[in-house]
Amino acid sequence: MKAVVYDRYGPPGVLRIEQVPRPTPGDGEVLVRVRATTVNRLDCHTREANRSNGLVISGVSRLVSGVRRPRQPILGSEFAGEVEAAGPAVTRFRAGDRVFGNTGLAFGCHAEFTCVPETARVAPMPASVGLEEAAAATDGALNALWCLRLAGPLQGRRVLVYGASGAIGTAAVQVAKVFGAEVTAVCGPKGVEAVTAIGADRVIDYTTEDFTSDREGYFSVFDAVGKESFAHCRGVIEPGGTYLATDGPRNLLLGFWTSRFGDRKVKFKLPPRYTQQDVVLIKELMEAGSYRPVIDRVYPIEDVTEAARYVETQQKIGNVVLTVGDR
Ligand SMILES: NC(=O)c1ccc[n+]([C@@H]2O[C@H](COP(=O)([O-])OP(=O)(O)OC[C@H]3O[C@@H](n4cnc5c(N)ncnc54)[C@H](OP(=O)(O)O)[C@@H]3O)[C@@H](O)[C@H]2O)c1
């Protein structure tokens, strides 16, 4: 099968298209013919062994992905396609089913075929949703569900999403609305249109307005892009409220500290736990019209290097999709 492979950590140029053996599903696995996948920040961070995040994080990244070289030569964590074959013990899916999901750190989706355990993060594709949208549906939404749930019930609460134009941000705005929150979204000028279209109650362009001078406080401030800090946002968080983060070792320490001291809590928990039920929930939200992934660009898989370079600009609005094979 055709796949995008890499055998050393580095910039997007280490990626190349190759013919590799098609994987064989184990007893409880399905073989998925991938029709669409994405390039996301997890792919890019893993490909460069997190070098841009410093030596310590890079060391941890190599422990997870392979110390000298990547153990898994095929990146890509999101997929949409059809079940090509099912292992003998599989009961939930059969050949021909349209499915979507997320392989997480197992990766393997930048290829014509990938194997997924039937109990993993795979679900039937939402009705009347295209392959490109389904492929882009999970990364941001799983992250957003994981982080926003840490805040507790959000019904009727004011929530601010910072970095609302990214993959996690665009999903977080919609997930927070589903949880019943009143959502203020903060993004740069080029994200305003997209973020307004997905239902934010209020959109703040950070180049013209400083949300930290807002008089009304927020129950939760969610930094969906890893560019803010608890110290900077603390003044707009209500007593008893939370600061939610997507990354940053300092947020782990602050989480520990504020769980004991202070009336505003930092909530950040590793490793994230995403379940098949979460993917089923994402399917249901899409079918109900409450969630749709924002797609910025679509590339054929042959242009994966260009797609990765674009994702690394950190300027994408929502998600970047790769199409695989003829459709
Ligand atoms: N997605 C993943 O798989 C993954 C995995 C692990 C960790 N994370 C972490 O999760 C965070 C977000 O990931 P993501 O994939 O959602 O990001 P993303 O889609 O790459 O975010 C891109 C968006 O962020 C906005 N942005 C860039 N700099 C900003 C700033 N200083 N302030 C506000 N907005 C800014 C950009 O628009 P403007 O420049 O116009 O504002 C752009 O729309 C990151 O911290 C990442 O390391 C992501």
GROMACS .gro file of C-alpha atoms and ligand atoms in nm:
model
  375
    1MET     CA    1   0.000   0.000   0.000
    2LYS     CA    2   0.099   0.362  -0.037
    3ALA     CA    3   0.200   0.536   0.288
    4VAL     CA    4   0.380   0.844   0.413
    5VAL     CA    5   0.682   0.725   0.610
    6TYR     CA    6   0.968   0.881   0.805
    7ASP     CA    7   1.265   0.706   0.961
    8ARG     CA    8   1.433   0.993   1.141
    9TYR     CA    9   1.306   1.288   1.345
   10GLY     CA   10   1.319   1.623   1.172
   11PRO     CA   11   1.142   1.886   0.961
   12PRO     CA   12   0.858   1.809   0.715
   13GLY     CA   13   1.123   1.717   0.453
   14VAL     CA   14   1.186   1.383   0.631
   15LEU     CA   15   0.844   1.263   0.512
   16ARG     CA   16   0.830   1.056   0.194
   17ILE     CA   17   0.575   0.846   0.008
   18GLU     CA   18   0.661   0.475  -0.012
   19GLN     CA   19   0.508   0.138  -0.089
   20VAL     CA   20   0.491  -0.062   0.236
   21PRO     CA   21   0.321  -0.392   0.329
   22ARG     CA   22  -0.051  -0.363   0.401
   23PRO     CA   23  -0.119  -0.433   0.772
   24THR     CA   24  -0.309  -0.747   0.868
   25PRO     CA   25  -0.584  -0.710   1.129
   26GLY     CA   26  -0.544  -0.907   1.451
   27ASP     CA   27  -0.831  -1.107   1.601
   28GLY     CA   28  -1.010  -0.808   1.749
   29GLU     CA   29  -0.907  -0.549   1.490
   30VAL     CA   30  -1.058  -0.395   1.182
   31LEU     CA   31  -0.859  -0.308   0.871
   32VAL     CA   32  -0.974   0.035   0.758
   33ARG     CA   33  -0.932   0.163   0.401
   34VAL     CA   34  -0.841   0.523   0.480
   35ARG     CA   35  -1.014   0.776   0.253
   36ALA     CA   36  -0.925   1.090   0.446
   37THR     CA   37  -0.692   1.178   0.731
   38THR     CA   38  -0.541   1.496   0.876
   39VAL     CA   39  -0.210   1.658   0.958
   40ASN     CA   40  -0.234   1.792   1.312
   41ARG     CA   41  -0.006   1.930   1.579
   42LEU     CA   42   0.045   1.585   1.731
   43ASP     CA   43   0.188   1.461   1.398
   44CYS     CA   44   0.417   1.762   1.370
   45HIS     CA   45   0.537   1.753   1.731
   46THR     CA   46   0.606   1.379   1.710
   47ARG     CA   47   0.784   1.406   1.375
   48GLU     CA   48   1.030   1.659   1.514
   49ALA     CA   49   1.056   1.474   1.851
   50ASN     CA   50   0.914   1.788   2.016
   51ARG     CA   51   1.246   1.967   1.968
   52SER     CA   52   1.069   2.304   1.957
   53ASN     CA   53   0.943   2.242   2.314
   54GLY     CA   54   1.286   2.210   2.475
   55LEU     CA   55   1.523   1.928   2.569
   56VAL     CA   56   1.321   1.779   2.855
   57ILE     CA   57   0.997   1.750   2.654
   58SER     CA   58   1.198   1.623   2.357
   59GLY     CA   59   1.349   1.350   2.577
   60VAL     CA   60   1.005   1.244   2.700
   61SER     CA   61   0.876   1.251   2.342
   62ARG     CA   62   1.158   1.017   2.229
   63LEU     CA   63   1.087   0.779   2.518
   64VAL     CA   64   0.730   0.755   2.392
   65SER     CA   65   0.799   0.743   2.016
   66GLY     CA   66   1.143   0.580   1.995
   67VAL     CA   67   1.471   0.704   2.140
   68ARG     CA   68   1.697   0.702   1.832
   69ARG     CA   69   1.438   0.686   1.558
   70PRO     CA   70   1.059   0.660   1.539
   71ARG     CA   71   0.924   0.312   1.621
   72GLN     CA   72   0.609   0.384   1.419
   73PRO     CA   73   0.721   0.507   1.074
   74ILE     CA   74   0.370   0.617   0.970
   75LEU     CA   75   0.215   0.926   1.131
   76GLY     CA   76  -0.150   1.036   1.118
   77SER     CA   77  -0.394   0.991   1.404
   78GLU     CA   78  -0.731   1.070   1.246
   79PHE     CA   79  -0.910   0.866   0.984
   80ALA     CA   80  -1.232   0.827   0.791
   81GLY     CA   81  -1.298   0.544   0.548
   82GLU     CA   82  -1.446   0.195   0.521
   83VAL     CA   83  -1.384  -0.132   0.697
   84GLU     CA   84  -1.199  -0.347   0.443
   85ALA     CA   85  -1.179  -0.658   0.661
   86ALA     CA   86  -1.248  -0.756   1.022
   87GLY     CA   87  -1.059  -0.998   1.248
   88PRO     CA   88  -1.247  -1.317   1.353
   89ALA     CA   89  -1.331  -1.185   1.703
   90VAL     CA   90  -1.477  -0.854   1.580
   91THR     CA   91  -1.848  -0.816   1.653
   92ARG     CA   92  -1.921  -0.443   1.620
   93PHE     CA   93  -1.810  -0.378   1.261
   94ARG     CA   94  -1.808  -0.562   0.931
   95ALA     CA   95  -1.658  -0.513   0.588
   96GLY     CA   96  -1.810  -0.216   0.407
   97ASP     CA   97  -1.903  -0.013   0.720
   98ARG     CA   98  -1.809   0.353   0.696
   99VAL     CA   99  -1.611   0.445   1.007
  100PHE     CA  100  -1.411   0.731   1.151
  101GLY     CA  101  -1.193   0.773   1.456
  102ASN     CA  102  -0.860   0.846   1.613
  103THR     CA  103  -0.558   0.620   1.671
  104GLY     CA  104  -0.377   0.867   1.899
  105LEU     CA  105  -0.013   0.785   1.964
  106ALA     CA  106  -0.047   0.456   1.772
  107PHE     CA  107  -0.070   0.676   1.455
  108GLY     CA  108  -0.064   0.483   1.122
  109CYS     CA  109  -0.334   0.681   0.936
  110HIS     CA  110  -0.117   0.849   0.670
  111ALA     CA  111  -0.159   0.538   0.458
  112GLU     CA  112  -0.411   0.361   0.237
  113PHE     CA  113  -0.491   0.115   0.516
  114THR     CA  114  -0.465   0.112   0.894
  115CYS     CA  115  -0.561  -0.141   1.163
  116VAL     CA  116  -0.768  -0.036   1.464
  117PRO     CA  117  -0.886  -0.246   1.761
  118GLU     CA  118  -1.267  -0.256   1.747
  119THR     CA  119  -1.281  -0.137   2.110
  120ALA     CA  120  -1.058   0.163   2.036
  121ARG     CA  121  -1.165   0.513   1.928
  122VAL     CA  122  -1.360   0.410   1.619
  123ALA     CA  123  -1.729   0.456   1.547
  124PRO     CA  124  -1.969   0.446   1.252
  125MET     CA  125  -1.942   0.761   1.044
  126PRO     CA  126  -2.209   1.018   1.121
  127ALA     CA  127  -2.495   1.010   0.872
  128SER     CA  128  -2.480   1.275   0.600
  129VAL     CA  129  -2.126   1.386   0.685
  130GLY     CA  130  -1.849   1.372   0.425
  131LEU     CA  131  -1.521   1.182   0.461
  132GLU     CA  132  -1.314   1.500   0.496
  133GLU     CA  133  -1.531   1.635   0.778
  134ALA     CA  134  -1.539   1.298   0.955
  135ALA     CA  135  -1.160   1.269   0.933
  136ALA     CA  136  -1.119   1.611   1.095
  137ALA     CA  137  -1.380   1.552   1.365
  138THR     CA  138  -1.190   1.388   1.649
  139ASP     CA  139  -0.856   1.553   1.734
  140GLY     CA  140  -0.992   1.889   1.842
  141ALA     CA  141  -1.315   1.755   1.991
  142LEU     CA  142  -1.150   1.480   2.200
  143ASN     CA  143  -0.904   1.736   2.339
  144ALA     CA  144  -1.185   1.984   2.404
  145LEU     CA  145  -1.405   1.724   2.576
  146TRP     CA  146  -1.114   1.609   2.793
  147CYS     CA  147  -1.019   1.962   2.902
  148LEU     CA  148  -1.366   2.114   2.942
  149ARG     CA  149  -1.495   1.820   3.149
  150LEU     CA  150  -1.222   1.897   3.405
  151ALA     CA  151  -1.405   2.225   3.480
  152GLY     CA  152  -1.718   2.044   3.605
  153PRO     CA  153  -2.073   2.138   3.501
  154LEU     CA  154  -2.075   2.440   3.267
  155GLN     CA  155  -2.451   2.488   3.228
  156GLY     CA  156  -2.522   2.862   3.246
  157ARG     CA  157  -2.155   2.944   3.314
  158ARG     CA  158  -1.945   3.199   3.127
  159VAL     CA  159  -1.654   3.031   2.950
  160LEU     CA  160  -1.375   3.201   2.756
  161VAL     CA  161  -1.188   3.005   2.489
  162TYR     CA  162  -0.850   3.155   2.404
  163GLY     CA  163  -0.700   3.043   2.070
  164ALA     CA  164  -1.053   2.977   1.946
  165SER     CA  165  -0.947   2.950   1.581
  166GLY     CA  166  -0.727   2.639   1.619
  167ALA     CA  167  -0.829   2.273   1.594
  168ILE     CA  168  -0.894   2.246   1.968
  169GLY     CA  169  -1.031   2.601   1.993
  170THR     CA  170  -1.296   2.562   1.721
  171ALA     CA  171  -1.407   2.234   1.879
  172ALA     CA  172  -1.399   2.382   2.231
  173VAL     CA  173  -1.631   2.669   2.136
  174GLN     CA  174  -1.888   2.416   2.012
  175VAL     CA  175  -1.842   2.165   2.295
  176ALA     CA  176  -1.877   2.441   2.557
  177LYS     CA  177  -2.204   2.548   2.389
  178VAL     CA  178  -2.324   2.184   2.401
  179PHE     CA  179  -2.240   2.186   2.776
  180GLY     CA  180  -2.471   2.488   2.812
  181ALA     CA  181  -2.208   2.757   2.859
  182GLU     CA  182  -2.217   3.116   2.737
  183VAL     CA  183  -1.904   3.126   2.523
  184THR     CA  184  -1.664   3.412   2.455
  185ALA     CA  185  -1.408   3.323   2.189
  186VAL     CA  186  -1.074   3.501   2.156
  187CYS     CA  187  -0.882   3.480   1.828
  188GLY     CA  188  -0.688   3.685   1.575
  189PRO     CA  189  -0.863   3.884   1.297
  190LYS     CA  190  -0.852   3.608   1.033
  191GLY     CA  191  -1.032   3.365   1.265
  192VAL     CA  192  -1.324   3.594   1.356
  193GLU     CA  193  -1.553   3.487   1.070
  194ALA     CA  194  -1.506   3.112   1.127
  195VAL     CA  195  -1.542   3.139   1.504
  196THR     CA  196  -1.858   3.350   1.473
  197ALA     CA  197  -2.002   3.095   1.229
  198ILE     CA  198  -1.964   2.806   1.477
  199GLY     CA  199  -2.180   2.981   1.734
  200ALA     CA  200  -1.963   3.174   1.981
  201ASP     CA  201  -2.183   3.416   2.176
  202ARG     CA  202  -1.916   3.681   2.162
  203VAL     CA  203  -1.590   3.699   1.964
  204ILE     CA  204  -1.295   3.910   2.077
  205ASP     CA  205  -1.018   3.992   1.830
  206TYR     CA  206  -0.708   3.993   2.049
  207THR     CA  207  -0.538   4.251   1.825
  208THR     CA  208  -0.799   4.514   1.911
  209GLU     CA  209  -0.930   4.418   2.255
  210ASP     CA  210  -0.773   4.281   2.572
  211PHE     CA  211  -1.003   4.020   2.728
  212THR     CA  212  -0.819   4.044   3.060
  213SER     CA  213  -0.966   4.390   3.113
  214ASP     CA  214  -1.319   4.245   3.088
  215ARG     CA  215  -1.522   4.357   3.392
  216GLU     CA  216  -1.745   4.049   3.395
  217GLY     CA  217  -1.553   3.744   3.505
  218TYR     CA  218  -1.550   3.394   3.360
  219PHE     CA  219  -1.613   3.067   3.538
  220SER     CA  220  -1.354   2.903   3.312
  221VAL     CA  221  -1.079   3.033   3.088
  222PHE     CA  222  -0.961   2.764   2.846
  223ASP     CA  223  -0.628   2.828   2.674
  224ALA     CA  224  -0.685   2.604   2.372
  225VAL     CA  225  -0.361   2.700   2.198
  226GLY     CA  226  -0.097   2.698   2.471
  227LYS     CA  227  -0.013   3.068   2.441
  228GLU     CA  228  -0.171   3.211   2.756
  229SER     CA  229  -0.085   3.179   3.125
  230PHE     CA  230  -0.277   3.140   3.450
  231ALA     CA  231  -0.100   3.446   3.592
  232HIS     CA  232  -0.219   3.664   3.304
  233CYS     CA  233  -0.578   3.533   3.308
  234ARG     CA  234  -0.628   3.502   3.685
  235GLY     CA  235  -0.796   3.844   3.717
  236VAL     CA  236  -1.089   3.749   3.491
  237ILE     CA  237  -1.151   3.410   3.653
  238GLU     CA  238  -1.428   3.413   3.913
  239PRO     CA  239  -1.350   3.283   4.264
  240GLY     CA  240  -1.410   2.907   4.250
  241GLY     CA  241  -1.346   2.913   3.875
  242THR     CA  242  -1.090   2.726   3.666
  243TYR     CA  243  -0.807   2.784   3.419
  244LEU     CA  244  -0.789   2.502   3.165
  245ALA     CA  245  -0.480   2.426   2.961
  246THR     CA  246  -0.382   2.202   2.669
  247ASP     CA  247  -0.011   2.177   2.741
  248GLY     CA  248   0.283   2.320   2.934
  249PRO     CA  249   0.468   2.145   3.220
  250ARG     CA  250   0.415   2.457   3.429
  251ASN     CA  251   0.041   2.392   3.420
  252LEU     CA  252   0.100   2.051   3.580
  253LEU     CA  253   0.281   2.222   3.870
  254LEU     CA  254   0.017   2.495   3.892
  255GLY     CA  255  -0.253   2.229   3.892
  256PHE     CA  256  -0.089   2.064   4.193
  257TRP     CA  257  -0.035   2.396   4.374
  258THR     CA  258  -0.382   2.543   4.314
  259SER     CA  259  -0.554   2.218   4.412
  260ARG     CA  260  -0.429   2.299   4.766
  261PHE     CA  261  -0.405   2.679   4.772
  262GLY     CA  262  -0.605   2.965   4.624
  263ASP     CA  263  -0.964   3.002   4.513
  264ARG     CA  264  -0.901   2.965   4.139
  265LYS     CA  265  -0.785   2.627   4.015
  266VAL     CA  266  -0.563   2.527   3.724
  267LYS     CA  267  -0.694   2.203   3.575
  268PHE     CA  268  -0.459   2.013   3.350
  269LYS     CA  269  -0.429   1.637   3.354
  270LEU     CA  270  -0.197   1.399   3.170
  271PRO     CA  271  -0.222   1.162   3.000
  272PRO     CA  272  -0.555   1.243   2.839
  273ARG     CA  273  -0.801   0.956   2.828
  274TYR     CA  274  -1.017   0.939   2.517
  275THR     CA  275  -1.271   0.662   2.474
  276GLN     CA  276  -1.484   0.502   2.206
  277GLN     CA  277  -1.785   0.657   2.385
  278ASP     CA  278  -1.632   0.999   2.318
  279VAL     CA  279  -1.612   0.923   1.944
  280VAL     CA  280  -1.972   0.801   1.950
  281LEU     CA  281  -2.068   1.127   2.127
  282ILE     CA  282  -1.886   1.325   1.855
  283LYS     CA  283  -2.085   1.130   1.593
  284GLU     CA  284  -2.412   1.210   1.772
  285LEU     CA  285  -2.324   1.579   1.807
  286MET     CA  286  -2.247   1.598   1.435
  287GLU     CA  287  -2.574   1.426   1.347
  288ALA     CA  288  -2.762   1.665   1.576
  289GLY     CA  289  -2.595   1.962   1.404
  290SER     CA  290  -2.428   2.072   1.730
  291TYR     CA  291  -2.071   2.018   1.614
  292ARG     CA  292  -1.887   2.043   1.285
  293PRO     CA  293  -1.512   2.048   1.245
  294VAL     CA  294  -1.375   2.356   1.075
  295ILE     CA  295  -1.162   2.268   0.771
  296ASP     CA  296  -0.903   2.514   0.653
  297ARG     CA  297  -0.723   2.332   0.370
  298VAL     CA  298  -0.747   1.995   0.194
  299TYR     CA  299  -0.440   1.839   0.028
  300PRO     CA  300  -0.393   1.509  -0.155
  301ILE     CA  301  -0.175   1.279   0.056
  302GLU     CA  302   0.106   1.319  -0.198
  303ASP     CA  303   0.136   1.682  -0.078
  304VAL     CA  304   0.182   1.583   0.289
  305THR     CA  305   0.509   1.777   0.322
  306GLU     CA  306   0.343   2.099   0.211
  307ALA     CA  307   0.048   2.029   0.443
  308ALA     CA  308   0.284   1.972   0.738
  309ARG     CA  309   0.469   2.295   0.663
  310TYR     CA  310   0.139   2.481   0.671
  311VAL     CA  311   0.033   2.322   1.003
  312GLU     CA  312   0.369   2.424   1.150
  313THR     CA  313   0.300   2.791   1.075
  314GLN     CA  314   0.047   2.763   1.365
  315GLN     CA  315  -0.181   2.975   1.150
  316LYS     CA  316  -0.439   2.719   1.040
  317ILE     CA  317  -0.806   2.783   1.108
  318GLY     CA  318  -0.936   2.454   1.245
  319ASN     CA  319  -0.803   2.151   1.060
  320VAL     CA  320  -0.591   2.042   0.762
  321VAL     CA  321  -0.715   1.733   0.578
  322LEU     CA  322  -0.533   1.484   0.351
  323THR     CA  323  -0.735   1.289   0.096
  324VAL     CA  324  -0.618   0.934   0.023
  325GLY     CA  325  -0.665   0.746  -0.306
  326ASP     CA  326  -0.934   0.800  -0.572
  327ARG     CA  327  -1.284   0.886  -0.458
  328LIG     N1  328  -0.378   1.904   1.812
  328LIG     C1  329  -0.302   1.814   1.871
  328LIG     O1  330  -0.292   1.700   1.829
  328LIG     C2  331  -0.229   1.848   1.996
  328LIG     C3  332  -0.168   1.747   2.067
  328LIG     C4  333  -0.104   1.780   2.185
  328LIG     C5  334  -0.100   1.910   2.228
  328LIG     N2  335  -0.158   2.004   2.153
  328LIG     C6  336  -0.152   2.139   2.200
  328LIG     O2  337  -0.278   2.200   2.192
  328LIG     C7  338  -0.263   2.335   2.156
  328LIG     C8  339  -0.347   2.370   2.036
  328LIG     O3  340  -0.333   2.280   1.931
  328LIG     P1  341  -0.416   2.301   1.797
  328LIG     O4  342  -0.387   2.184   1.710
  328LIG     O5  343  -0.558   2.332   1.828
  328LIG     O6  344  -0.348   2.433   1.740
  328LIG     P2  345  -0.358   2.493   1.596
  328LIG     O7  346  -0.481   2.445   1.527
  328LIG     O8  347  -0.228   2.475   1.527
  328LIG     O9  348  -0.374   2.649   1.629
  328LIG     C9  349  -0.366   2.736   1.524
  328LIG    C10  350  -0.447   2.861   1.556
  328LIG    O10  351  -0.395   2.923   1.673
  328LIG    C11  352  -0.400   3.063   1.657
  328LIG     N3  353  -0.289   3.125   1.729
  328LIG    C12  354  -0.158   3.116   1.703
  328LIG     N4  355  -0.088   3.189   1.792
  328LIG    C13  356  -0.180   3.243   1.876
  328LIG    C14  357  -0.171   3.329   1.989
  328LIG     N5  358  -0.054   3.373   2.034
  328LIG     N6  359  -0.284   3.363   2.050
  328LIG    C15  360  -0.404   3.318   2.008
  328LIG     N7  361  -0.418   3.239   1.902
  328LIG    C16  362  -0.307   3.202   1.837
  328LIG    C17  363  -0.382   3.085   1.507
  328LIG    O11  364  -0.451   3.199   1.461
  328LIG     P3  365  -0.395   3.349   1.490
  328LIG    O12  366  -0.244   3.343   1.477
  328LIG    O13  367  -0.461   3.433   1.386
  328LIG    O14  368  -0.438   3.382   1.627
  328LIG    C18  369  -0.444   2.962   1.445
  328LIG    O15  370  -0.577   2.982   1.401
  328LIG    C19  371  -0.116   2.355   2.134
  328LIG    O16  372  -0.066   2.407   2.255
  328LIG    C20  373  -0.063   2.220   2.109
  328LIG    O17  374   0.072   2.207   2.143
  328LIG    C21  375  -0.224   1.978   2.039
   0.00000   0.00000   0.00000
